[in-house]
Amino acid sequence: MRRRLLPLVIILAAIGVFVLLKSTRPAPPAVEVRERVWRIEASASVPVEARPTLVLYGRIEAPDRLRAAAPVSGRLLEVLVRDGDRVAAGTVLARLDPRDLQPRVAQARGDVDRERIRHRSDLAAIEQEKALLALAEAKQARFEKLKNARLGAESAYDQTREEVARVRLSLTQRQQAIAEHPARLSQLQAKLAEAERDARRGEIVAPFAARIGKVEVAAGDQVQPGQALLSLYASDALFLRARVPAIYAEELRMALVRGEQLQATADFGAATIRARLQRISGEADARGVDVLLRIENGANLPVGAFVNAVLERPPVADVLVLPFAALHGGDRIYAVRDGRLASLKVTRVGERREGDDVQLLVRVPDVRAGEPVMRTHLPNAIDGLAVEVAAP
């Protein structure tokens, strides 16, 4: 009997010890519920006037690019420049063999002299032909009298008529040759002037201070009329041609009408290129509108080089300058009011690029002057979220 009651006694004793320990344990501290506070960066909202910028991708062009061509066929005697050389105005660039040019001048000059000699001969011969015509007509009159008196043969009279016709025809041709002399002489003189011009062009001369673009021939080459020999361009009149979205074209055009100087900068190697907007194309396509920017310090730039430029747009007023991280959802930012976030709708005006730093320009109608605006991007940002502004 005692063996059967022993396990029950042990269980009851264990329960009593557990109840005793539970009733005498210390009370746990009360759990305090605390709201999480997010640490952020913020800056005071101060509307300012700023210039938005546009990033342009363009190519260096030379509107005054010149292709020097051979005036006539001939052999190229020498080429005095190479690709990339700089030359002054009047510098001889290449020469054609004068032995291919001077014979044309001599032939044209001989044709002019021959025409003048022929004209003097015609003037002398016409007087003789007029005398011959008078004699032939007198002879015809005598034979006509004899024929009418039936003292001469009909055939003799016909011969005199034929002789008069031949002399009159020769005189008419001589008179026509004399009348056509000014026209023939002008034509031959024009050919002589053309030959002399081609001979002068045998020396290819730089018309202005320029940089050689590309030399396409070598000394000894046989060239044909109109064949390109080399290209050159004025290195102090280079332009950057680029495209801008069509929505900005009218804004830029009106700025030019107002006389604003819209500047652009671009990095090319270790150099910084400065340019100024000068013209805007009148046509647009799906890719945008062409703009031309006059390069102000690009004497060493090669034509055809591609560069990325940053163009200033006209200034805008009453905008906030914020980092892109401050923008949430594409159309709102958050102000900090009483330690909590308050969302504000914004209108994007543009962006401002300074080196590698890109800032956002926005207009915020509901912002309070001077209140903090969050610059940190919080993916879980909502109205009323508790935040703490970190010290700058």
Coordinates of C-alpha atoms in Angstrom, one line a residue:
M1 CA 0.0 0.0 0.0
R2 CA 2.8 2.4 0.9
R3 CA 4.6 1.6 -2.4
R4 CA 1.5 2.5 -4.3
L5 CA 1.1 5.9 -2.5
L6 CA 4.8 6.9 -2.8
P7 CA 4.7 8.1 -6.5
L8 CA 1.5 10.1 -5.8
V9 CA 3.2 11.8 -2.9
I10 CA 6.2 12.7 -5.0
I11 CA 4.0 14.2 -7.7
L12 CA 2.0 16.2 -5.2
A13 CA 5.2 17.4 -3.6
A14 CA 6.6 18.5 -7.0
I15 CA 3.4 20.4 -7.8
G16 CA 3.5 22.1 -4.4
V17 CA 7.2 23.2 -5.0
F18 CA 6.3 24.5 -8.5
V19 CA 3.3 26.5 -7.2
L20 CA 5.5 27.9 -4.4
L21 CA 8.3 29.0 -6.8
K22 CA 5.8 30.6 -9.2
S23 CA 4.1 32.5 -6.5
T24 CA 7.4 33.8 -5.1
R25 CA 9.2 34.8 -8.4
P26 CA 9.9 38.5 -9.0
A27 CA 7.5 40.4 -11.3
P28 CA 8.8 41.0 -14.9
P29 CA 9.4 44.6 -16.0
A30 CA 6.6 46.2 -18.1
V31 CA 7.2 46.2 -21.9
E32 CA 7.4 49.7 -23.3
V33 CA 6.2 50.1 -27.0
R34 CA 8.4 52.6 -28.8
E35 CA 7.9 53.9 -32.4
R36 CA 10.9 53.6 -34.7
V37 CA 12.5 56.8 -35.8
W38 CA 14.3 57.0 -39.1
R39 CA 17.5 59.0 -39.4
I40 CA 17.6 61.2 -42.5
E41 CA 19.4 64.2 -44.1
A42 CA 17.5 67.3 -44.9
S43 CA 18.1 70.9 -46.1
A44 CA 16.1 74.1 -45.8
S45 CA 13.8 74.8 -48.7
V46 CA 15.1 78.0 -50.3
P47 CA 13.7 78.8 -53.8
V48 CA 16.4 80.2 -56.1
E49 CA 17.0 81.1 -59.7
A50 CA 19.0 78.4 -61.5
R51 CA 20.0 77.4 -65.0
P52 CA 18.8 73.9 -66.1
T53 CA 21.2 72.0 -68.5
L54 CA 20.9 69.6 -71.4
V55 CA 23.3 66.9 -72.2
L56 CA 24.2 66.9 -76.0
Y57 CA 25.8 64.3 -78.1
G58 CA 27.3 65.8 -81.2
R59 CA 30.0 65.9 -83.8
I60 CA 32.6 68.5 -84.7
E61 CA 32.0 70.1 -88.1
A62 CA 33.6 72.8 -90.3
P63 CA 31.1 74.6 -92.5
D64 CA 34.0 76.2 -94.4
R65 CA 35.5 72.8 -95.3
L66 CA 37.1 73.1 -98.8
R67 CA 38.0 70.3 -101.2
A68 CA 40.9 71.3 -103.5
A69 CA 40.4 69.7 -106.9
A70 CA 42.6 69.4 -110.0
P71 CA 41.6 72.1 -112.6
V72 CA 42.8 70.0 -115.6
S73 CA 44.3 66.5 -116.2
G74 CA 48.0 66.3 -115.6
R75 CA 50.7 64.8 -113.4
L76 CA 51.1 66.0 -109.8
L77 CA 54.6 67.4 -109.5
E78 CA 54.7 67.7 -105.6
V79 CA 52.5 67.7 -102.5
L80 CA 53.9 70.1 -99.8
V81 CA 51.5 69.3 -96.9
R82 CA 50.4 66.4 -94.8
D83 CA 47.3 65.5 -92.8
G84 CA 46.8 67.8 -89.8
D85 CA 49.3 70.5 -90.9
R86 CA 48.4 74.1 -90.3
V87 CA 49.0 76.6 -93.1
A88 CA 48.7 80.3 -93.5
A89 CA 46.6 82.0 -96.2
G90 CA 48.5 81.9 -99.6
T91 CA 50.6 78.8 -98.7
V92 CA 51.2 76.6 -101.8
L93 CA 49.8 73.1 -101.0
A94 CA 50.5 71.2 -104.2
R95 CA 51.8 71.7 -107.7
L96 CA 50.8 70.2 -111.1
D97 CA 53.5 69.7 -113.7
P98 CA 53.6 73.0 -115.7
R99 CA 54.6 71.0 -118.8
D100 CA 51.0 69.7 -118.8
L101 CA 49.6 73.2 -118.5
Q102 CA 51.7 75.6 -120.5
P103 CA 51.1 73.9 -123.9
R104 CA 47.4 74.6 -123.5
V105 CA 48.1 78.3 -122.9
A106 CA 50.4 78.5 -125.9
Q107 CA 47.8 76.8 -128.1
A108 CA 45.0 79.2 -127.0
R109 CA 47.3 82.2 -127.4
G110 CA 48.2 81.0 -131.0
D111 CA 44.5 80.7 -131.8
V112 CA 43.9 84.3 -130.8
D113 CA 46.8 85.6 -132.8
R114 CA 45.7 83.5 -135.9
E115 CA 42.2 85.0 -135.7
R116 CA 43.6 88.5 -135.6
I117 CA 45.8 87.8 -138.6
R118 CA 42.9 86.3 -140.5
H119 CA 40.8 89.4 -139.7
R120 CA 43.5 91.8 -141.1
S121 CA 43.7 89.6 -144.2
D122 CA 40.0 89.7 -144.7
L123 CA 40.0 93.5 -144.4
A124 CA 42.6 93.8 -147.1
A125 CA 41.0 91.2 -149.4
I126 CA 37.5 92.7 -149.2
E127 CA 38.7 95.8 -151.1
Q128 CA 40.2 93.7 -153.9
E129 CA 37.0 91.6 -154.1
K130 CA 34.9 94.8 -154.3
A131 CA 37.2 95.9 -157.2
L132 CA 36.8 92.5 -158.9
L133 CA 33.1 92.7 -158.5
A134 CA 33.0 96.1 -160.2
L135 CA 35.1 94.8 -163.1
A136 CA 32.9 91.7 -163.5
E137 CA 29.8 93.8 -163.5
A138 CA 31.2 96.1 -166.2
K139 CA 32.2 93.2 -168.3
Q140 CA 28.7 91.7 -167.9
A141 CA 27.2 95.0 -169.0
R142 CA 29.4 95.1 -172.2
F143 CA 28.5 91.5 -173.1
E144 CA 24.9 92.3 -172.5
K145 CA 25.0 95.1 -175.0
L146 CA 26.7 92.9 -177.6
K147 CA 24.1 90.2 -177.0
N148 CA 21.3 92.7 -177.4
A149 CA 22.9 93.9 -180.7
R150 CA 23.3 90.3 -181.8
L151 CA 27.0 90.9 -182.0
G152 CA 28.1 88.5 -179.2
A153 CA 27.4 84.9 -178.3
E154 CA 24.9 83.9 -175.7
S155 CA 27.4 81.6 -174.0
A156 CA 29.9 84.4 -173.5
Y157 CA 27.2 86.5 -171.8
D158 CA 26.3 83.6 -169.5
Q159 CA 30.0 83.2 -168.5
T160 CA 30.1 86.8 -167.4
R161 CA 27.0 86.4 -165.3
E162 CA 28.5 83.3 -163.7
E163 CA 31.7 85.2 -163.0
V164 CA 29.8 88.1 -161.3
A165 CA 27.9 85.6 -159.2
R166 CA 31.1 83.9 -158.0
V167 CA 32.7 87.2 -157.1
R168 CA 29.6 88.5 -155.3
L169 CA 29.4 85.2 -153.3
S170 CA 33.1 85.5 -152.3
L171 CA 32.5 89.1 -151.3
T172 CA 29.5 88.1 -149.2
Q173 CA 31.5 85.3 -147.4
R174 CA 34.3 87.8 -146.7
Q175 CA 31.9 90.3 -145.3
Q176 CA 30.3 87.6 -143.1
A177 CA 33.8 86.5 -141.9
I178 CA 34.5 90.2 -140.9
A179 CA 31.2 90.5 -139.2
E180 CA 31.8 87.3 -137.2
H181 CA 35.3 88.3 -136.2
P182 CA 34.4 89.9 -132.8
A183 CA 32.4 86.8 -131.7
R184 CA 35.2 84.4 -132.7
L185 CA 37.8 86.6 -131.1
S186 CA 35.8 86.7 -127.8
Q187 CA 35.4 83.0 -127.9
L188 CA 39.1 82.4 -128.4
Q189 CA 40.1 85.0 -125.8
A190 CA 37.8 83.2 -123.3
K191 CA 39.6 79.9 -124.0
L192 CA 42.9 81.7 -123.5
A193 CA 41.7 83.1 -120.2
E194 CA 40.5 79.7 -119.1
A195 CA 43.9 78.1 -120.0
E196 CA 45.8 80.8 -118.2
R197 CA 43.5 80.4 -115.2
D198 CA 44.1 76.6 -115.2
A199 CA 47.9 77.3 -115.4
R200 CA 47.7 79.6 -112.4
R201 CA 45.6 76.9 -110.6
G202 CA 48.4 74.5 -111.2
E203 CA 49.6 75.8 -107.9
I204 CA 47.0 74.8 -105.3
V205 CA 47.1 77.6 -102.7
A206 CA 45.3 77.9 -99.4
P207 CA 42.6 80.6 -99.6
F208 CA 42.7 81.2 -95.9
A209 CA 44.5 80.2 -92.7
A210 CA 43.5 76.6 -92.4
R211 CA 44.3 73.1 -91.1
I212 CA 44.7 70.2 -93.6
G213 CA 42.1 67.6 -93.2
K214 CA 43.1 64.8 -95.5
V215 CA 45.6 64.5 -98.4
E216 CA 44.2 62.0 -101.0
V217 CA 47.1 62.0 -103.6
A218 CA 50.8 61.7 -103.8
A219 CA 53.5 63.3 -106.0
G220 CA 53.6 61.6 -109.4
D221 CA 49.9 60.7 -109.5
Q222 CA 48.1 61.4 -112.7
V223 CA 45.0 63.3 -111.9
Q224 CA 41.8 64.1 -113.8
P225 CA 39.8 67.4 -114.0
G226 CA 37.7 67.7 -110.8
Q227 CA 39.6 65.0 -108.9
A228 CA 39.9 65.9 -105.2
L229 CA 43.5 66.4 -104.1
L230 CA 43.1 67.3 -100.4
S231 CA 40.7 68.9 -98.0
L232 CA 41.2 71.8 -95.6
Y233 CA 39.1 73.9 -93.2
A234 CA 39.4 77.0 -91.1
S235 CA 40.3 75.7 -87.6
D236 CA 39.0 78.9 -86.0
A237 CA 35.5 78.4 -87.3
L238 CA 34.5 75.0 -85.9
F239 CA 31.0 74.0 -84.8
L240 CA 29.4 71.3 -82.7
R241 CA 26.3 69.9 -84.4
A242 CA 24.0 68.1 -82.0
R243 CA 20.4 67.2 -81.5
V244 CA 18.1 68.4 -78.7
P245 CA 14.6 67.1 -78.0
A246 CA 12.0 69.0 -80.0
I247 CA 10.3 70.2 -76.8
Y248 CA 13.3 72.4 -76.0
A249 CA 13.8 73.9 -79.5
E250 CA 11.3 76.8 -79.1
E251 CA 12.7 77.6 -75.6
L252 CA 16.2 77.8 -77.0
R253 CA 15.1 79.8 -80.1
M254 CA 13.3 82.4 -78.0
A255 CA 16.5 82.7 -75.9
L256 CA 18.5 83.5 -79.0
V257 CA 15.9 86.0 -80.1
R258 CA 16.3 87.8 -76.7
G259 CA 20.0 87.9 -77.2
E260 CA 20.9 85.4 -74.5
Q261 CA 24.4 83.8 -74.7
L262 CA 23.8 80.1 -73.9
Q263 CA 27.1 78.5 -73.2
A264 CA 28.1 74.8 -73.3
T265 CA 31.1 72.9 -72.1
A266 CA 32.5 69.5 -73.1
D267 CA 35.5 67.4 -72.1
F268 CA 37.8 66.2 -74.9
G269 CA 40.7 64.3 -73.5
A270 CA 42.3 66.5 -70.9
A271 CA 40.9 69.7 -72.4
T272 CA 37.7 71.5 -71.7
I273 CA 35.9 72.8 -74.8
R274 CA 33.8 76.0 -74.6
A275 CA 31.0 76.6 -77.1
R276 CA 28.1 79.0 -77.6
L277 CA 24.7 78.2 -79.1
Q278 CA 24.5 80.1 -82.5
R279 CA 21.8 78.5 -84.7
I280 CA 18.8 76.1 -84.5
S281 CA 17.6 74.1 -87.4
G282 CA 14.1 74.8 -88.8
E283 CA 13.3 71.1 -89.3
A284 CA 12.8 68.4 -86.8
D285 CA 12.3 64.6 -86.9
A286 CA 11.7 61.8 -84.4
R287 CA 15.2 62.3 -82.9
G288 CA 14.9 66.0 -82.3
V289 CA 16.2 69.3 -83.7
D290 CA 19.7 70.1 -84.9
V291 CA 21.5 72.9 -83.1
L292 CA 24.9 74.4 -84.0
L293 CA 27.3 75.6 -81.3
R294 CA 30.3 77.8 -82.2
I295 CA 33.4 76.4 -80.6
E296 CA 35.4 79.1 -79.0
N297 CA 38.7 77.3 -78.1
G298 CA 38.8 74.3 -80.3
A299 CA 41.7 75.0 -82.7
N300 CA 43.2 71.6 -82.0
L301 CA 40.0 69.6 -82.4
P302 CA 39.8 67.2 -85.4
V303 CA 36.8 67.5 -87.6
G304 CA 34.4 64.6 -87.2
A305 CA 35.2 63.9 -83.5
F306 CA 32.3 63.0 -81.3
V307 CA 31.9 64.8 -78.0
N308 CA 29.4 65.0 -75.1
A309 CA 28.5 68.6 -74.2
V310 CA 26.5 70.2 -71.4
L311 CA 24.4 73.1 -72.7
E312 CA 22.8 75.8 -70.4
R313 CA 19.1 76.4 -70.8
P314 CA 17.5 79.8 -70.0
P315 CA 17.3 80.5 -66.2
V316 CA 14.2 79.6 -64.3
A317 CA 13.1 81.2 -61.0
D318 CA 11.5 79.9 -57.8
V319 CA 12.9 76.4 -58.0
L320 CA 14.4 74.1 -55.4
V321 CA 17.7 72.4 -56.1
L322 CA 17.7 68.9 -54.8
P323 CA 19.5 65.6 -55.3
F324 CA 17.7 63.0 -57.3
A325 CA 17.5 60.9 -54.1
A326 CA 15.0 63.4 -52.7
L327 CA 12.5 62.5 -55.4
H328 CA 10.0 59.7 -54.6
G329 CA 7.6 58.2 -57.1
G330 CA 8.7 60.6 -59.8
D331 CA 6.4 63.4 -58.6
R332 CA 6.8 64.1 -54.9
I333 CA 9.2 65.0 -52.2
Y334 CA 8.9 65.0 -48.4
A335 CA 9.0 67.9 -46.0
V336 CA 9.8 67.4 -42.3
R337 CA 7.1 68.9 -40.1
D338 CA 7.0 68.3 -36.4
G339 CA 9.4 65.4 -36.7
R340 CA 7.3 63.6 -39.3
L341 CA 7.2 63.4 -43.1
A342 CA 4.7 65.3 -45.2
S343 CA 4.5 64.5 -48.9
L344 CA 4.5 67.4 -51.4
K345 CA 3.7 67.3 -55.2
V346 CA 6.4 68.7 -57.4
T347 CA 6.8 69.9 -61.0
R348 CA 10.1 68.9 -62.6
V349 CA 11.7 71.9 -64.4
G350 CA 14.9 70.2 -65.4
E351 CA 18.2 69.2 -64.1
R352 CA 21.5 70.9 -63.5
R353 CA 24.8 69.1 -64.2
E354 CA 28.1 70.3 -62.7
G355 CA 30.8 67.8 -63.6
D356 CA 29.7 64.4 -62.2
D357 CA 27.1 66.0 -59.9
V358 CA 23.5 66.0 -61.2
Q359 CA 20.9 67.9 -59.3
L360 CA 17.1 68.2 -59.8
L361 CA 15.3 71.4 -60.3
V362 CA 11.7 71.3 -59.1
R363 CA 8.8 73.7 -58.3
V364 CA 6.9 72.9 -55.1
P365 CA 3.8 75.1 -54.7
D366 CA 2.9 73.8 -51.2
V367 CA 6.4 74.1 -49.6
R368 CA 6.8 76.4 -46.7
A369 CA 9.7 78.8 -46.9
G370 CA 12.7 77.5 -45.0
E371 CA 11.2 74.2 -43.8
P372 CA 13.4 71.1 -44.0
V373 CA 13.1 68.9 -47.1
M374 CA 14.3 65.4 -47.0
R375 CA 17.3 64.6 -49.2
T376 CA 17.6 60.9 -48.3
H377 CA 15.7 58.3 -50.4
L378 CA 13.5 56.1 -48.2
P379 CA 11.8 53.3 -50.1
N380 CA 9.2 53.0 -47.3
A381 CA 8.6 56.8 -47.0
I382 CA 4.9 57.6 -46.2
D383 CA 3.1 60.6 -44.7
G384 CA 3.5 60.7 -40.9
L385 CA 6.6 58.6 -40.8
A386 CA 8.7 59.6 -37.7
V387 CA 12.2 60.9 -38.7
E388 CA 15.2 62.5 -37.1
V389 CA 17.2 65.0 -39.1
A390 CA 21.0 64.2 -38.9
A391 CA 23.3 67.1 -38.2
P392 CA 24.9 68.3 -41.5

